Amino acid sequence: MTPRRNENSRRAILTAALELLTETGYTAVTIEAIAARAGVGKQTIYRWWRGKGAVILDALTDGLPDVIELPDSGDLRTDLREVLRATVAEFADPRMSATTRALTIETLADDDLAAQVRDRLLRPQLDAVRARLASARDAGQVRPDAPLDQVVELLFGPLYHRWLLRNGPLTDTYADGIVDLTLAAVTPR
Amino acid sequence: MTPRRNENSRRAILTAALELLTETGYTAVTIEAIAARAGVGKQTIYRWWRGKGAVILDALTDGLPDVIELPDSGDLRTDLREVLRATVAEFADPRMSATTRALTIETLADDDLAAQVRDRLLRPQLDAVRARLASARDAGQVRPDAPLDQVVELLFGPLYHRWLLRNGPLTDTYADGIVDLTLAAVTPR
């Protein structure tokens, strides 16, 4: 195949994967169905991807920017609440949650896929929050010795924990509460 | 079978499951191997349990107390560091981590098993930490309006997040740092 045909097939495959994901949900998506909708043979997909998880990850990250920048309203609490409310909404959405659950299952059994999901899907988001915390620190709104990597985990960790254990509602109020607790931990005294 | 023979078989099965888990790791454990070691037929196991995850969960929780009490040294930081260091050590231990990973995979695909793992394996631990926080609140070491359920998630969430994403070392220093941040969030000003 020429590079051009490769790229056309690649786009068709990723588009088909994303459409099927939206229409039927992760579990029902198969390599066969992706191939059929994209008008390619199954072997074409297996030549470029190791399995369904890898295709879906590429479909989800295709076209995403490598670097995300968070809105900076000047008020850290407002900006963090916005991010955490959006994340909570993703976890609370049945279809999004099903995709996250299925991808998580695959990453727990596949170190390489885990690294890719982390670095391509999650890392830009975590880095954006870290950068926003750093600018707040420069503005004197976060104490200078706050360990920013851990502060990021203080924000997102509880959401993952609650989603994994299903031990409470995932709501805006919950997101706001986690932001408030985290800010109480890092606001200069 | 008499109830007595039931109980003997049950114990033999749980003991076999735990031994095999320790010797070979979760993935290699099969219902066949458990049955063979316990000296029972496979059908005996399937009559009482829905699958490997359910047997392993029973084996892990058998004999655990319903209510755990945390040591209370009088110093909240000391007590929480001890709990979080122990949890971090479990995540960092390859065999324990493999068991947790395998159980997590099964719970992500099985709501009923998820509820059982949460309520029987994790809940007693989370409740113990919550009770320790409540006694610290009564002693004036935690501010009276601190949302204790969320504080518990602030402690454990980051550990799960880091374990899931594998984006940093799971060490005593890390555990201590999370305790320090959490206490900064809830210590009366």
CSV table of C-alpha atoms in Angstrom, one decimal:
chain,number,residue,atom,x,y,z
A,1,MET,CA,0.0,0.0,0.0
A,2,THR,CA,1.1,3.6,-0.6
A,3,PRO,CA,1.4,5.8,2.5
A,4,ARG,CA,-1.6,7.8,1.2
A,5,ARG,CA,-3.8,4.7,1.2
A,6,ASN,CA,-2.5,3.7,4.6
A,7,GLU,CA,-3.5,7.1,6.0
A,8,ASN,CA,-7.0,6.8,4.4
A,9,SER,CA,-7.5,3.4,5.8
A,10,ARG,CA,-6.2,4.5,9.2
A,11,ARG,CA,-8.7,7.4,9.3
A,12,ALA,CA,-11.6,5.1,8.2
A,13,ILE,CA,-10.7,2.6,10.9
A,14,LEU,CA,-10.5,5.2,13.7
A,15,THR,CA,-13.8,6.8,12.5
A,16,ALA,CA,-15.5,3.5,12.4
A,17,ALA,CA,-14.2,2.6,15.9
A,18,LEU,CA,-15.4,5.8,17.4
A,19,GLU,CA,-18.9,5.6,15.7
A,20,LEU,CA,-19.3,2.0,16.9
A,21,LEU,CA,-18.2,2.9,20.4
A,22,THR,CA,-20.8,5.7,20.5
A,23,GLU,CA,-23.6,3.5,19.0
A,24,THR,CA,-23.1,0.2,20.8
A,25,GLY,CA,-20.7,0.7,23.7
A,26,TYR,CA,-17.2,-0.7,24.2
A,27,THR,CA,-18.1,-4.3,25.0
A,28,ALA,CA,-20.1,-4.8,21.8
A,29,VAL,CA,-17.4,-3.3,19.5
A,30,THR,CA,-15.4,-6.0,17.7
A,31,ILE,CA,-12.5,-5.8,15.3
A,32,GLU,CA,-14.8,-7.5,12.8
A,33,ALA,CA,-17.4,-4.8,13.0
A,34,ILE,CA,-14.8,-2.0,12.8
A,35,ALA,CA,-13.3,-3.7,9.7
A,36,ALA,CA,-16.7,-4.1,8.1
A,37,ARG,CA,-17.7,-0.5,8.6
A,38,ALA,CA,-14.3,0.9,7.6
A,39,GLY,CA,-14.3,-1.2,4.4
A,40,VAL,CA,-11.0,-2.9,5.2
A,41,GLY,CA,-10.0,-6.5,6.0
A,42,LYS,CA,-9.5,-7.6,9.6
A,43,GLN,CA,-5.9,-8.3,8.8
A,44,THR,CA,-5.4,-4.6,8.0
A,45,ILE,CA,-6.3,-3.7,11.5
A,46,TYR,CA,-4.2,-6.5,13.1
A,47,ARG,CA,-1.3,-5.3,11.0
A,48,TRP,CA,-1.3,-1.9,12.7
A,49,TRP,CA,-2.9,-2.6,16.1
A,50,ARG,CA,-2.5,-5.2,18.7
A,51,GLY,CA,-6.1,-5.4,19.6
A,52,LYS,CA,-9.4,-3.6,20.3
A,53,GLY,CA,-8.0,-1.6,23.2
A,54,ALA,CA,-5.2,-0.2,21.1
A,55,VAL,CA,-7.6,0.8,18.2
A,56,ILE,CA,-10.1,2.4,20.7
A,57,LEU,CA,-7.3,4.3,22.4
A,58,ASP,CA,-6.1,5.7,19.1
A,59,ALA,CA,-9.7,6.6,18.1
A,60,LEU,CA,-10.1,8.4,21.4
A,61,THR,CA,-6.9,10.3,21.3
A,62,ASP,CA,-6.7,11.0,17.5
A,63,GLY,CA,-6.6,14.7,17.0
A,64,LEU,CA,-6.3,15.5,20.7
A,65,PRO,CA,-3.7,18.2,21.4
A,66,ASP,CA,-0.5,17.0,23.1
A,67,VAL,CA,-0.7,19.9,25.5
A,68,ILE,CA,-4.0,21.0,27.1
A,69,GLU,CA,-4.2,24.4,28.7
A,70,LEU,CA,-6.7,24.9,31.5
A,71,PRO,CA,-8.8,28.1,31.6
A,72,ASP,CA,-7.3,30.6,34.0
A,73,SER,CA,-10.0,32.8,35.4
A,74,GLY,CA,-7.6,34.1,38.1
A,75,ASP,CA,-9.6,32.1,40.7
A,76,LEU,CA,-8.1,28.7,41.3
A,77,ARG,CA,-11.2,27.3,43.0
A,78,THR,CA,-13.4,28.2,40.0
A,79,ASP,CA,-11.0,26.6,37.5
A,80,LEU,CA,-10.5,23.4,39.5
A,81,ARG,CA,-14.2,23.0,40.2
A,82,GLU,CA,-14.8,23.2,36.4
A,83,VAL,CA,-12.2,20.5,35.7
A,84,LEU,CA,-13.4,18.2,38.5
A,85,ARG,CA,-17.1,18.6,37.6
A,86,ALA,CA,-16.3,17.6,34.0
A,87,THR,CA,-14.3,14.6,35.2
A,88,VAL,CA,-17.1,13.5,37.6
A,89,ALA,CA,-19.6,13.9,34.8
A,90,GLU,CA,-17.6,11.6,32.6
A,91,PHE,CA,-17.5,9.0,35.3
A,92,ALA,CA,-21.2,9.4,36.0
A,93,ASP,CA,-22.2,9.0,32.3
A,94,PRO,CA,-23.1,5.4,31.7
A,95,ARG,CA,-21.6,5.1,28.2
A,96,MET,CA,-18.4,7.0,29.1
A,97,SER,CA,-18.1,5.0,32.3
A,98,ALA,CA,-18.5,1.8,30.4
A,99,THR,CA,-15.7,2.8,28.0
A,100,THR,CA,-13.4,3.8,30.9
A,101,ARG,CA,-14.2,0.6,32.7
A,102,ALA,CA,-13.4,-1.6,29.6
A,103,LEU,CA,-10.2,0.3,29.0
A,104,THR,CA,-9.2,0.0,32.6
A,105,ILE,CA,-9.8,-3.8,32.5
A,106,GLU,CA,-7.5,-4.0,29.4
A,107,THR,CA,-4.8,-1.7,31.0
A,108,LEU,CA,-4.8,-3.8,34.2
A,109,ALA,CA,-3.8,-6.8,32.1
A,110,ASP,CA,-1.5,-5.0,29.6
A,111,ASP,CA,1.4,-2.8,30.9
A,112,ASP,CA,2.1,-1.3,27.4
A,113,LEU,CA,-1.5,-0.3,26.9
A,114,ALA,CA,-1.6,1.1,30.4
A,115,ALA,CA,1.4,3.3,29.7
A,116,GLN,CA,-0.2,4.6,26.5
A,117,VAL,CA,-3.6,5.3,28.1
A,118,ARG,CA,-1.7,7.2,30.9
A,119,ASP,CA,0.6,9.1,28.6
A,120,ARG,CA,-1.7,9.9,25.7
A,121,LEU,CA,-5.2,10.1,27.2
A,122,LEU,CA,-4.7,11.1,30.9
A,123,ARG,CA,-1.3,12.8,31.1
A,124,PRO,CA,-2.2,15.9,29.2
A,125,GLN,CA,-5.1,16.5,31.5
A,126,LEU,CA,-3.1,15.9,34.7
A,127,ASP,CA,-0.3,18.1,33.3
A,128,ALA,CA,-2.7,20.9,32.6
A,129,VAL,CA,-4.0,20.8,36.2
A,130,ARG,CA,-0.4,20.8,37.5
A,131,ALA,CA,0.4,23.8,35.3
A,132,ARG,CA,-2.6,25.7,36.6
A,133,LEU,CA,-1.5,24.9,40.2
A,134,ALA,CA,2.0,26.1,39.4
A,135,SER,CA,0.6,29.4,38.1
A,136,ALA,CA,-1.5,29.7,41.3
A,137,ARG,CA,1.6,29.0,43.3
A,138,ASP,CA,3.4,31.8,41.5
A,139,ALA,CA,0.5,34.1,42.3
A,140,GLY,CA,0.8,33.3,46.0
A,141,GLN,CA,-2.5,31.3,46.1
A,142,VAL,CA,-0.8,28.0,46.8
A,143,ARG,CA,1.9,27.6,49.4
A,144,PRO,CA,5.4,27.5,47.9
A,145,ASP,CA,6.3,24.0,49.3
A,146,ALA,CA,3.1,22.2,48.1
A,147,PRO,CA,4.1,19.0,46.3
A,148,LEU,CA,2.2,19.6,43.1
A,149,ASP,CA,2.3,16.1,41.7
A,150,GLN,CA,0.6,14.8,44.9
A,151,VAL,CA,-1.9,17.7,44.9
A,152,VAL,CA,-3.0,16.6,41.4
A,153,GLU,CA,-3.5,13.1,42.8
A,154,LEU,CA,-5.4,14.5,45.7
A,155,LEU,CA,-7.9,16.0,43.2
A,156,PHE,CA,-8.3,13.1,40.9
A,157,GLY,CA,-7.6,10.1,43.2
A,158,PRO,CA,-10.8,10.3,45.2
A,159,LEU,CA,-12.9,10.4,42.0
A,160,TYR,CA,-11.2,7.2,40.7
A,161,HIS,CA,-11.6,5.6,44.1
A,162,ARG,CA,-15.3,6.4,44.3
A,163,TRP,CA,-15.9,5.3,40.8
A,164,LEU,CA,-14.0,2.0,41.3
A,165,LEU,CA,-15.6,1.2,44.6
A,166,ARG,CA,-19.0,2.7,43.7
A,167,ASN,CA,-19.4,3.8,47.3
A,168,GLY,CA,-21.1,7.1,46.8
A,169,PRO,CA,-22.7,9.5,44.2
A,170,LEU,CA,-20.5,11.2,41.6
A,171,THR,CA,-22.0,14.7,41.6
A,172,ASP,CA,-21.0,18.3,41.2
A,173,THR,CA,-21.3,18.7,45.0
A,174,TYR,CA,-18.9,15.8,45.4
A,175,ALA,CA,-16.5,17.4,42.9
A,176,ASP,CA,-16.7,20.8,44.7
A,177,GLY,CA,-16.1,19.1,48.1
A,178,ILE,CA,-12.9,17.5,46.9
A,179,VAL,CA,-11.7,20.8,45.4
A,180,ASP,CA,-12.4,22.6,48.7
A,181,LEU,CA,-10.6,20.0,50.8
A,182,THR,CA,-7.6,20.1,48.4
A,183,LEU,CA,-7.4,23.9,48.5
A,184,ALA,CA,-7.6,23.8,52.3
A,185,ALA,CA,-4.5,21.6,52.2
A,186,VAL,CA,-2.4,23.9,50.0
A,187,THR,CA,-3.7,27.4,50.7
A,188,PRO,CA,-1.0,29.5,52.5
A,189,ARG,CA,-1.8,29.9,56.2
B,1,MET,CA,-24.3,-33.9,52.7
B,2,THR,CA,-24.6,-33.1,56.3
B,3,PRO,CA,-23.9,-29.5,57.4
B,4,ARG,CA,-20.8,-30.7,59.0
B,5,ARG,CA,-19.4,-32.2,55.8
B,6,ASN,CA,-20.4,-29.0,54.0
B,7,GLU,CA,-18.4,-26.9,56.4
B,8,ASN,CA,-15.3,-29.2,56.1
B,9,SER,CA,-15.4,-29.0,52.3
B,10,ARG,CA,-15.9,-25.3,52.5
B,11,ARG,CA,-12.8,-24.9,54.7
B,12,ALA,CA,-10.7,-27.2,52.5
B,13,ILE,CA,-11.7,-25.2,49.4
B,14,LEU,CA,-10.9,-21.8,51.0
B,15,THR,CA,-7.6,-23.1,52.3
B,16,ALA,CA,-6.7,-24.6,48.9
B,17,ALA,CA,-7.6,-21.3,47.2
B,18,LEU,CA,-5.4,-19.3,49.5
B,19,GLU,CA,-2.5,-21.7,49.3
B,20,LEU,CA,-2.6,-21.7,45.5
B,21,LEU,CA,-3.0,-17.9,45.4
B,22,THR,CA,0.2,-17.6,47.5
B,23,GLU,CA,2.1,-20.3,45.5
B,24,THR,CA,1.2,-19.5,41.9
B,25,GLY,CA,-0.6,-16.1,41.8
B,26,TYR,CA,-4.1,-15.2,41.0
B,27,THR,CA,-4.0,-15.7,37.2
B,28,ALA,CA,-2.7,-19.3,37.5
B,29,VAL,CA,-5.3,-20.3,40.0
B,30,THR,CA,-8.1,-22.4,38.5
B,31,ILE,CA,-11.3,-23.9,39.9
B,32,GLU,CA,-9.8,-27.3,38.7
B,33,ALA,CA,-6.7,-26.8,40.8
B,34,ILE,CA,-8.6,-25.6,43.8
B,35,ALA,CA,-10.9,-28.7,43.6
B,36,ALA,CA,-8.0,-31.1,43.2
B,37,ARG,CA,-6.1,-29.7,46.2
B,38,ALA,CA,-9.2,-29.6,48.3
B,39,GLY,CA,-10.2,-33.1,47.4
B,40,VAL,CA,-13.6,-32.2,46.1
B,41,GLY,CA,-15.3,-32.2,42.7
B,42,LYS,CA,-15.4,-29.0,40.6
B,43,GLN,CA,-19.2,-29.2,40.8
B,44,THR,CA,-19.0,-28.8,44.6
B,45,ILE,CA,-17.3,-25.5,44.1
B,46,TYR,CA,-19.7,-24.3,41.4
B,47,ARG,CA,-22.6,-25.2,43.6
B,48,TRP,CA,-21.5,-22.7,46.2
B,49,TRP,CA,-19.6,-20.0,44.3
B,50,ARG,CA,-20.2,-18.3,40.9
B,51,GLY,CA,-16.6,-18.4,39.9
B,52,LYS,CA,-12.9,-18.0,40.8
B,53,GLY,CA,-13.3,-14.3,41.9
B,54,ALA,CA,-16.0,-15.3,44.5
B,55,VAL,CA,-13.9,-18.2,45.9
B,56,ILE,CA,-10.8,-16.0,46.2
B,57,LEU,CA,-12.8,-13.2,47.9
B,58,ASP,CA,-14.2,-15.7,50.4
B,59,ALA,CA,-10.7,-17.1,51.0
B,60,LEU,CA,-9.3,-13.6,51.5
B,61,THR,CA,-12.0,-12.5,53.9
B,62,ASP,CA,-12.6,-15.7,55.8
B,63,GLY,CA,-12.0,-15.1,59.4
B,64,LEU,CA,-11.5,-11.4,59.0
B,65,PRO,CA,-13.3,-9.4,61.7
B,66,ASP,CA,-16.4,-7.4,60.5
B,67,VAL,CA,-15.1,-4.4,62.4
B,68,ILE,CA,-11.5,-3.4,62.5
B,69,GLU,CA,-10.2,-1.0,65.0
B,70,LEU,CA,-7.2,1.2,64.2
B,71,PRO,CA,-4.5,1.7,66.8
B,72,ASP,CA,-5.0,5.0,68.6
B,73,SER,CA,-1.7,6.4,69.8
B,74,GLY,CA,-3.3,9.7,70.5
B,75,ASP,CA,-1.4,11.2,67.5
B,76,LEU,CA,-3.5,11.1,64.4
B,77,ARG,CA,-0.5,11.6,62.0
B,78,THR,CA,1.3,8.6,63.4
B,79,ASP,CA,-1.7,6.4,63.2
B,80,LEU,CA,-2.7,7.4,59.6
B,81,ARG,CA,0.9,7.1,58.4
B,82,GLU,CA,1.0,3.5,59.7
B,83,VAL,CA,-2.2,2.6,57.8
B,84,LEU,CA,-1.2,4.3,54.6
B,85,ARG,CA,2.3,2.8,54.6
B,86,ALA,CA,0.7,-0.6,55.0
B,87,THR,CA,-1.6,0.0,52.1
B,88,VAL,CA,1.2,1.4,49.9
B,89,ALA,CA,3.2,-1.7,50.8
B,90,GLU,CA,0.4,-4.0,49.6
B,91,PHE,CA,0.2,-2.1,46.3
B,92,ALA,CA,3.9,-2.2,45.9
B,93,ASP,CA,4.2,-6.0,46.6
B,94,PRO,CA,4.1,-7.8,43.2
B,95,ARG,CA,2.1,-10.7,44.4
B,96,MET,CA,-0.4,-8.7,46.4
B,97,SER,CA,-0.7,-6.2,43.6
B,98,ALA,CA,-1.3,-9.0,41.1
B,99,THR,CA,-4.2,-10.3,43.3
B,100,THR,CA,-5.6,-6.8,43.6
B,101,ARG,CA,-5.3,-6.2,39.9
B,102,ALA,CA,-7.0,-9.5,39.0
B,103,LEU,CA,-9.8,-8.9,41.5
B,104,THR,CA,-10.2,-5.4,40.2
B,105,ILE,CA,-10.6,-6.7,36.7
B,106,GLU,CA,-13.3,-9.1,37.8
B,107,THR,CA,-15.1,-6.4,39.8
B,108,LEU,CA,-15.1,-4.0,36.9
B,109,ALA,CA,-17.1,-6.5,34.9
B,110,ASP,CA,-19.3,-7.8,37.8
B,111,ASP,CA,-21.4,-5.4,39.9
B,112,ASP,CA,-22.3,-8.0,42.5
B,113,LEU,CA,-18.7,-9.1,43.1
B,114,ALA,CA,-17.7,-5.4,43.2
B,115,ALA,CA,-20.2,-4.8,46.0
B,116,GLN,CA,-18.9,-7.8,47.9
B,117,VAL,CA,-15.2,-6.8,47.6
B,118,ARG,CA,-16.1,-3.3,48.7
B,119,ASP,CA,-18.3,-4.3,51.6
B,120,ARG,CA,-16.4,-7.3,52.9
B,121,LEU,CA,-12.7,-6.6,52.0
B,122,LEU,CA,-12.4,-2.8,51.9
B,123,ARG,CA,-15.2,-1.3,53.9
B,124,PRO,CA,-14.0,-2.5,57.3
B,125,GLN,CA,-10.7,-0.8,56.6
B,126,LEU,CA,-12.3,2.5,55.4
B,127,ASP,CA,-14.7,2.5,58.3
B,128,ALA,CA,-11.8,2.0,60.8
B,129,VAL,CA,-10.0,5.0,59.3
B,130,ARG,CA,-13.2,7.0,59.5
B,131,ALA,CA,-13.7,6.1,63.1
B,132,ARG,CA,-10.2,7.1,63.9
B,133,LEU,CA,-10.8,10.5,62.2
B,134,ALA,CA,-14.0,10.9,64.2
B,135,SER,CA,-12.2,10.3,67.5
B,136,ALA,CA,-9.6,12.9,66.4
B,137,ARG,CA,-12.4,15.3,65.6
B,138,ASP,CA,-13.8,14.7,69.1
B,139,ALA,CA,-10.3,15.5,70.5
B,140,GLY,CA,-10.2,18.8,68.6
B,141,GLN,CA,-7.5,17.6,66.2
B,142,VAL,CA,-9.8,17.7,63.1
B,143,ARG,CA,-12.0,20.6,62.3
B,144,PRO,CA,-15.6,19.9,63.3
B,145,ASP,CA,-17.0,20.5,59.8
B,146,ALA,CA,-14.6,18.1,58.0
B,147,PRO,CA,-16.5,15.7,55.7
B,148,LEU,CA,-15.1,12.5,57.0
B,149,ASP,CA,-16.2,10.2,54.1
B,150,GLN,CA,-14.4,12.5,51.7
B,151,VAL,CA,-11.4,12.7,53.9
B,152,VAL,CA,-11.1,8.9,53.9
B,153,GLU,CA,-11.1,9.1,50.1
B,154,LEU,CA,-8.5,11.8,50.1
B,155,LEU,CA,-6.2,9.4,51.9
B,156,PHE,CA,-6.8,6.3,49.9
B,157,GLY,CA,-7.8,7.7,46.5
B,158,PRO,CA,-4.3,9.0,45.5
B,159,LEU,CA,-2.9,5.5,46.3
B,160,TYR,CA,-5.4,3.8,44.0
B,161,HIS,CA,-4.8,6.4,41.3
B,162,ARG,CA,-1.1,6.0,41.4
B,163,TRP,CA,-1.3,2.2,41.4
B,164,LEU,CA,-3.8,2.2,38.5
B,165,LEU,CA,-1.9,4.7,36.4
B,166,ARG,CA,1.6,3.6,37.5
B,167,ASN,CA,2.7,7.2,37.4
B,168,GLY,CA,5.1,7.2,40.4
B,169,PRO,CA,6.7,5.2,43.1
B,170,LEU,CA,4.6,3.7,45.9
B,171,THR,CA,6.8,4.3,48.9
B,172,ASP,CA,6.6,5.2,52.6
B,173,THR,CA,7.6,8.8,51.7
B,174,TYR,CA,4.7,8.9,49.3
B,175,ALA,CA,2.3,7.6,51.9
B,176,ASP,CA,3.6,10.1,54.5
B,177,GLY,CA,3.2,12.9,52.0
B,178,ILE,CA,-0.5,12.1,51.3
B,179,VAL,CA,-1.1,11.9,55.1
B,180,ASP,CA,0.5,15.3,55.6
B,181,LEU,CA,-1.5,16.9,52.8
B,182,THR,CA,-4.7,15.4,54.1
B,183,LEU,CA,-4.0,16.6,57.6
B,184,ALA,CA,-3.2,20.1,56.3
B,185,ALA,CA,-6.8,20.0,54.8
B,186,VAL,CA,-8.6,19.1,58.0
B,187,THR,CA,-6.5,20.5,60.9
B,188,PRO,CA,-8.3,23.4,62.6
B,189,ARG,CA,-6.9,26.8,61.7
